[in-house]
mmCIF file of C-alpha atoms in Angstrom:
data_model
loop_
_atom_site.group_PDB
_atom_site.id
_atom_site.type_symbol
_atom_site.label_atom_id
_atom_site.label_comp_id
_atom_site.label_asym_id
_atom_site.label_seq_id
_atom_site.Cartn_x
_atom_site.Cartn_y
_atom_site.Cartn_z
ATOM 1 C CA MET C 1 91.082 143.576 128.671
ATOM 2 C CA GLU C 2 89.656 143.831 132.186
ATOM 3 C CA ASN C 3 89.835 140.074 132.834
ATOM 4 C CA GLU C 4 93.053 139.452 130.958
ATOM 5 C CA ILE C 5 95.702 137.573 132.914
ATOM 6 C CA ASN C 6 98.833 139.669 133.166
ATOM 7 C CA ILE C 7 100.729 137.849 135.939
ATOM 8 C CA LYS C 8 101.380 134.122 136.041
ATOM 9 C CA THR C 9 103.605 131.950 138.202
ATOM 10 C CA LYS C 10 104.253 128.347 137.302
ATOM 11 C CA ASP C 11 105.904 125.841 139.652
ATOM 12 C CA PHE C 12 107.701 128.743 141.318
ATOM 13 C CA GLY C 13 110.212 127.908 144.030
ATOM 14 C CA PHE C 14 112.775 129.956 145.895
ATOM 15 C CA TYR C 15 115.979 129.188 147.803
ATOM 16 C CA TYR C 16 118.053 131.122 150.315
ATOM 17 C CA GLY C 17 121.349 129.280 149.900
ATOM 18 C CA ASP C 18 120.519 125.578 150.153
ATOM 19 C CA THR C 19 117.291 126.214 152.049
ATOM 20 C CA LYS C 20 114.160 125.999 149.947
ATOM 21 C CA VAL C 21 111.556 128.386 151.362
ATOM 22 C CA LEU C 22 108.875 128.306 148.641
ATOM 23 C CA SER C 23 107.791 125.398 146.469
ATOM 24 C CA ASP C 24 105.491 124.716 143.510
ATOM 25 C CA ILE C 25 103.499 127.938 143.479
ATOM 26 C CA SER C 26 101.301 128.330 140.408
ATOM 27 C CA MET C 27 98.888 131.273 140.146
ATOM 28 C CA ASP C 28 97.167 133.310 137.438
ATOM 29 C CA ILE C 29 96.466 136.906 138.438
ATOM 30 C CA LYS C 30 94.093 139.021 136.376
ATOM 31 C CA ARG C 31 94.591 142.630 135.433
ATOM 32 C CA ASN C 32 92.991 145.314 137.642
ATOM 33 C CA THR C 33 92.361 143.019 140.571
ATOM 34 C CA ILE C 34 93.573 143.097 144.167
ATOM 35 C CA THR C 35 95.057 139.811 145.368
ATOM 36 C CA SER C 36 95.792 139.282 149.065
ATOM 37 C CA ILE C 37 98.489 136.858 150.165
ATOM 38 C CA ILE C 38 97.861 135.503 153.642
ATOM 39 C CA GLY C 39 99.484 132.925 155.884
ATOM 40 C CA PRO C 40 101.428 132.555 159.131
ATOM 41 C CA SER C 41 104.599 134.540 159.774
ATOM 42 C CA GLY C 42 107.673 133.105 158.106
ATOM 43 C CA CYS C 43 105.889 131.284 155.287
ATOM 44 C CA GLY C 44 107.539 133.246 152.468
ATOM 45 C CA LYS C 45 104.785 135.724 151.610
ATOM 46 C CA SER C 46 107.126 138.718 151.334
ATOM 47 C CA THR C 47 109.732 136.656 149.495
ATOM 48 C CA PHE C 48 107.059 135.684 146.974
ATOM 49 C CA LEU C 49 105.968 139.298 146.587
ATOM 50 C CA ARG C 50 109.540 140.448 145.907
ATOM 51 C CA ALA C 51 109.861 137.879 143.126
ATOM 52 C CA PHE C 52 107.684 140.081 140.908
ATOM 53 C CA ASN C 53 110.151 142.964 140.800
ATOM 54 C CA ARG C 54 113.273 140.881 141.439
ATOM 55 C CA MET C 55 114.033 142.625 144.716
ATOM 56 C CA ASN C 56 115.310 139.260 145.948
ATOM 57 C CA ASP C 57 118.210 139.720 143.525
ATOM 58 C CA LEU C 58 119.659 142.136 146.093
ATOM 59 C CA ILE C 59 120.177 139.228 148.528
ATOM 60 C CA ASN C 60 123.274 137.074 148.026
ATOM 61 C CA ASN C 61 123.094 133.377 147.299
ATOM 62 C CA THR C 62 119.438 133.057 146.287
ATOM 63 C CA LYS C 63 117.958 130.934 143.524
ATOM 64 C CA VAL C 64 114.616 130.628 141.793
ATOM 65 C CA GLU C 65 112.980 127.758 139.972
ATOM 66 C CA GLY C 66 109.910 127.681 137.767
ATOM 67 C CA SER C 67 108.701 130.876 136.137
ATOM 68 C CA VAL C 68 107.270 134.305 136.904
ATOM 69 C CA ILE C 69 105.590 135.761 133.830
ATOM 70 C CA ILE C 70 104.321 139.322 133.443
ATOM 71 C CA ASN C 71 102.603 140.260 130.187
ATOM 72 C CA GLY C 72 104.017 137.151 128.541
ATOM 73 C CA ILE C 73 107.638 137.755 129.594
ATOM 74 C CA ASP C 74 109.397 135.394 132.007
ATOM 75 C CA LEU C 75 111.237 137.668 134.435
ATOM 76 C CA TYR C 76 113.908 135.094 135.180
ATOM 77 C CA LYS C 77 114.527 133.760 131.674
ATOM 78 C CA ALA C 78 114.514 136.845 129.498
ATOM 79 C CA ASN C 79 117.246 139.495 129.399
ATOM 80 C CA ILE C 80 115.370 141.818 131.756
ATOM 81 C CA ASP C 81 116.269 145.428 132.450
ATOM 82 C CA VAL C 82 115.676 145.344 136.214
ATOM 83 C CA VAL C 83 115.463 149.145 136.517
ATOM 84 C CA GLU C 84 112.724 149.207 133.879
ATOM 85 C CA LEU C 85 111.000 146.254 135.563
ATOM 86 C CA ARG C 86 110.875 148.093 138.904
ATOM 87 C CA LYS C 87 109.362 151.081 137.139
ATOM 88 C CA LYS C 88 106.535 148.873 135.855
ATOM 89 C CA VAL C 89 106.224 146.894 139.087
ATOM 90 C CA GLY C 90 106.277 149.359 141.990
ATOM 91 C CA MET C 91 106.562 148.432 145.647
ATOM 92 C CA VAL C 92 105.219 149.869 148.895
ATOM 93 C CA PHE C 93 106.915 148.572 152.022
ATOM 94 C CA GLN C 94 105.687 147.758 155.504
ATOM 95 C CA ARG C 95 107.024 150.933 157.066
ATOM 96 C CA PRO C 96 106.859 154.276 155.258
ATOM 97 C CA ASN C 97 110.285 155.070 153.825
ATOM 98 C CA PRO C 98 110.215 158.622 152.446
ATOM 99 C CA PHE C 99 113.530 160.138 151.425
ATOM 100 C CA PRO C 100 114.842 162.927 153.692
ATOM 101 C CA LYS C 101 113.855 165.451 151.029
ATOM 102 C CA SER C 102 110.923 167.740 150.374
ATOM 103 C CA ILE C 103 107.534 166.264 149.534
ATOM 104 C CA TYR C 104 107.999 167.600 145.999
ATOM 105 C CA ASN C 105 111.421 166.002 145.520
ATOM 106 C CA ASN C 106 110.257 162.674 146.940
ATOM 107 C CA ILE C 107 107.715 162.396 144.132
ATOM 108 C CA ALA C 108 110.008 163.873 141.482
ATOM 109 C CA TYR C 109 112.905 161.531 142.253
ATOM 110 C CA GLY C 110 111.713 158.502 140.250
ATOM 111 C CA PRO C 111 110.435 160.335 137.165
ATOM 112 C CA ARG C 112 113.692 162.318 136.912
ATOM 113 C CA LEU C 113 115.644 159.050 136.747
ATOM 114 C CA HIS C 114 113.785 157.977 133.647
ATOM 115 C CA LYS C 115 113.484 161.131 131.539
ATOM 116 C CA LYS C 116 113.782 164.909 131.439
ATOM 117 C CA TYR C 117 110.778 166.954 132.457
ATOM 118 C CA SER C 118 110.058 170.640 132.217
ATOM 119 C CA LYS C 119 109.097 172.347 135.474
ATOM 120 C CA MET C 120 105.493 172.555 134.286
ATOM 121 C CA GLU C 121 105.380 168.855 133.371
ATOM 122 C CA LEU C 122 106.890 167.869 136.700
ATOM 123 C CA ASP C 123 104.513 170.111 138.662
ATOM 124 C CA SER C 124 101.576 168.500 136.882
ATOM 125 C CA LEU C 125 102.880 164.962 137.458
ATOM 126 C CA ILE C 126 103.429 165.608 141.158
ATOM 127 C CA GLU C 127 99.940 167.061 141.579
ATOM 128 C CA THR C 128 98.385 164.127 139.716
ATOM 129 C CA SER C 129 100.345 161.543 141.730
ATOM 130 C CA LEU C 130 99.431 163.131 145.049
ATOM 131 C CA LYS C 131 95.776 163.324 144.012
ATOM 132 C CA LYS C 132 95.799 159.626 143.054
ATOM 133 C CA ALA C 133 97.259 158.887 146.496
ATOM 134 C CA ALA C 134 94.545 160.992 148.197
ATOM 135 C CA LEU C 135 97.178 163.293 149.697
ATOM 136 C CA TRP C 136 97.071 166.432 147.551
ATOM 137 C CA ASN C 137 94.604 168.405 149.654
ATOM 138 C CA GLU C 138 96.670 167.800 152.789
ATOM 139 C CA VAL C 139 100.061 168.824 151.371
ATOM 140 C CA LYS C 140 99.453 171.126 148.385
ATOM 141 C CA ASN C 141 100.514 174.209 150.347
ATOM 142 C CA LYS C 142 103.661 172.650 151.805
ATOM 143 C CA LEU C 143 105.334 170.785 148.950
ATOM 144 C CA ASN C 144 108.736 172.130 150.014
ATOM 145 C CA THR C 145 108.351 170.726 153.547
ATOM 146 C CA ASN C 146 110.576 167.789 154.495
ATOM 147 C CA ALA C 147 108.576 164.589 153.982
ATOM 148 C CA LEU C 148 109.774 163.272 157.344
ATOM 149 C CA GLU C 149 107.567 165.879 159.044
ATOM 150 C CA LEU C 150 104.416 164.153 157.769
ATOM 151 C CA SER C 151 102.450 161.737 159.961
ATOM 152 C CA GLY C 152 102.996 158.000 159.479
ATOM 153 C CA GLY C 153 99.815 157.599 157.436
ATOM 154 C CA GLN C 154 100.675 160.581 155.264
ATOM 155 C CA GLN C 155 104.186 159.246 154.740
ATOM 156 C CA GLN C 156 102.783 155.927 153.531
ATOM 157 C CA ARG C 157 100.447 157.676 151.088
ATOM 158 C CA LEU C 158 103.433 159.750 149.942
ATOM 159 C CA CYS C 159 105.318 156.517 149.266
ATOM 160 C CA ILE C 160 102.337 155.289 147.236
ATOM 161 C CA ALA C 161 102.327 158.596 145.304
ATOM 162 C CA ARG C 162 106.053 158.127 144.679
ATOM 163 C CA VAL C 163 105.351 154.704 143.152
ATOM 164 C CA LEU C 164 102.470 156.065 141.048
ATOM 165 C CA ALA C 165 104.625 158.891 139.670
ATOM 166 C CA VAL C 166 106.663 156.471 137.530
ATOM 167 C CA GLU C 167 103.448 155.060 136.019
ATOM 168 C CA PRO C 168 103.595 151.380 137.000
ATOM 169 C CA GLU C 169 101.225 148.673 135.830
ATOM 170 C CA ILE C 170 101.506 146.560 138.983
ATOM 171 C CA ILE C 171 101.826 147.627 142.623
ATOM 172 C CA LEU C 172 103.214 145.310 145.297
ATOM 173 C CA MET C 173 102.278 146.133 148.887
ATOM 174 C CA ASP C 174 103.982 144.404 151.800
ATOM 175 C CA GLU C 175 101.861 144.950 154.935
ATOM 176 C CA PRO C 176 101.267 148.570 153.881
ATOM 177 C CA ALA C 177 99.139 149.494 156.906
ATOM 178 C CA SER C 178 100.651 147.365 159.675
ATOM 179 C CA ALA C 179 102.545 150.302 161.208
ATOM 180 C CA LEU C 180 99.570 152.692 161.018
ATOM 181 C CA ASP C 181 96.716 153.681 163.308
ATOM 182 C CA PRO C 182 93.115 152.625 162.429
ATOM 183 C CA ILE C 183 92.165 155.942 160.771
ATOM 184 C CA SER C 184 95.284 155.928 158.560
ATOM 185 C CA THR C 185 94.692 152.242 157.807
ATOM 186 C CA GLN C 186 91.173 153.058 156.604
ATOM 187 C CA LYS C 187 92.554 155.748 154.284
ATOM 188 C CA ILE C 188 95.107 153.311 152.842
ATOM 189 C CA GLU C 189 92.419 150.665 152.306
ATOM 190 C CA ASP C 190 90.103 153.166 150.605
ATOM 191 C CA LEU C 191 92.999 154.224 148.415
ATOM 192 C CA ILE C 192 93.854 150.617 147.467
ATOM 193 C CA ASP C 193 90.232 150.088 146.422
ATOM 194 C CA GLU C 194 90.371 153.151 144.152
ATOM 195 C CA LEU C 195 93.721 152.178 142.639
ATOM 196 C CA LYS C 196 92.474 148.829 141.337
ATOM 197 C CA GLU C 197 90.667 150.714 138.555
ATOM 198 C CA LYS C 198 94.056 151.355 136.939
ATOM 199 C CA TYR C 199 96.516 148.935 138.523
ATOM 200 C CA THR C 200 96.962 145.274 139.369
ATOM 201 C CA ILE C 201 97.714 145.065 143.102
ATOM 202 C CA LEU C 202 99.236 142.284 145.210
ATOM 203 C CA ILE C 203 99.121 142.805 148.956
ATOM 204 C CA VAL C 204 100.705 140.771 151.737
ATOM 205 C CA THR C 205 98.743 141.125 154.955
ATOM 206 C CA HIS C 206 98.481 139.420 158.334
ATOM 207 C CA ASN C 207 95.155 141.149 158.874
ATOM 208 C CA MET C 208 92.359 138.772 157.901
ATOM 209 C CA GLN C 209 89.726 141.509 157.998
ATOM 210 C CA GLN C 210 91.842 143.667 155.726
ATOM 211 C CA ALA C 211 92.234 140.864 153.187
ATOM 212 C CA ALA C 212 88.475 140.287 153.268
ATOM 213 C CA ARG C 213 87.744 144.005 152.847
ATOM 214 C CA VAL C 214 90.117 144.981 150.058
ATOM 215 C CA SER C 215 90.809 142.018 147.790
ATOM 216 C CA GLN C 216 88.923 140.154 145.100
ATOM 217 C CA ARG C 217 91.139 137.083 145.340
ATOM 218 C CA THR C 218 93.122 135.582 148.187
ATOM 219 C CA ALA C 219 96.045 133.147 148.237
ATOM 220 C CA PHE C 220 96.812 131.167 151.399
ATOM 221 C CA PHE C 221 100.431 130.097 151.947
ATOM 222 C CA LEU C 222 101.477 127.583 154.576
ATOM 223 C CA THR C 223 104.579 125.771 155.795
ATOM 224 C CA GLU C 224 103.235 122.440 156.982
ATOM 225 C CA GLU C 225 106.375 121.048 158.581
ATOM 226 C CA ILE C 226 109.329 122.788 160.224
ATOM 227 C CA ASP C 227 112.210 123.073 157.730
ATOM 228 C CA GLU C 228 109.878 122.345 154.817
ATOM 229 C CA PRO C 229 109.211 125.000 152.140
ATOM 230 C CA ALA C 230 105.929 126.869 152.159
ATOM 231 C CA THR C 231 103.495 126.255 149.352
ATOM 232 C CA LEU C 232 100.185 127.559 148.057
ATOM 233 C CA ILE C 233 97.374 125.744 149.843
ATOM 234 C CA GLU C 234 94.404 127.524 148.280
ATOM 235 C CA TYR C 235 93.803 130.392 145.859
ATOM 236 C CA ASP C 236 90.283 131.532 145.072
ATOM 237 C CA TYR C 237 87.805 134.377 145.225
ATOM 238 C CA THR C 238 88.187 136.134 148.569
ATOM 239 C CA ASN C 239 84.553 135.607 149.530
ATOM 240 C CA LYS C 240 84.902 131.853 149.003
ATOM 241 C CA ILE C 241 88.184 131.650 150.904
ATOM 242 C CA PHE C 242 86.627 133.377 153.916
ATOM 243 C CA THR C 243 83.191 131.765 153.910
ATOM 244 C CA ASN C 244 83.573 128.365 152.260
ATOM 245 C CA PRO C 245 87.215 127.361 151.804
ATOM 246 C CA THR C 246 87.917 124.096 150.016
ATOM 247 C CA ASP C 247 90.823 123.075 152.238
ATOM 248 C CA THR C 248 90.478 122.401 155.974
ATOM 249 C CA ARG C 249 93.885 123.992 156.577
ATOM 250 C CA THR C 250 92.611 127.257 155.134
ATOM 251 C CA GLU C 251 89.553 127.138 157.383
ATOM 252 C CA ASN C 252 91.694 126.404 160.435
ATOM 253 C CA TYR C 253 93.930 129.392 159.729
ATOM 254 C CA ILE C 254 91.103 131.821 159.036
ATOM 255 C CA THR C 255 89.122 130.793 162.097
ATOM 256 C CA GLY C 256 92.213 131.172 164.269
ATOM 257 C CA ARG C 257 92.753 127.511 165.130
ATOM 258 C CA PHE C 258 96.410 127.918 164.223
ATOM 259 C CA GLY C 259 98.848 130.514 162.901
#
């Protein structure tokens, strides 16, 4: 089970209107691994990430080609319940986005959408989610405090707890520490490492050191020509990508010769 593939893309491409921004991306992602997606700004990394929970559907006039398969189901061919999909495939954004509610109600919001809980069940779920997000000890005595009063790093861990509360299988993270200070970044990275025991994680990052520290596999995206779609240049074990990449373009990016 540990090495079972549970995410697969095949010849995936994406269009904004008539503009093709991603082309021919094929990847197999194994369960309970952390995969970093790296590449220069504007090469479609976040667009690719949002394909896994169909967040791109919220943008008008977009089109996909190829397939995105999770647990054997093609997200763009089958009759998918998108609300249920986003429960199974949670997302953490670049900037913390807590609701202007109490810490308690931030975490309770998602679970309440999906089923009825007793007060005791909800209390337990909120405690468990905050513990998984390494935030419980910091907030357990102020659960009724407005979440916007938390520090930036705490807010981001709250957003992770909010995702965990609906019991996803996959967590998408789009630059989850880019707006945080180094100490908060370290806490987020430690947390990501712990979460891989139970979740499959995809993380977009511009931080090469972060990709090297947290992920088992790394995918390098690149747009080679202006107005051409980005594609997957190399996808391999993170250690190999950073120490002995197969493609010269990967080496040039990682060593800072471009991008």
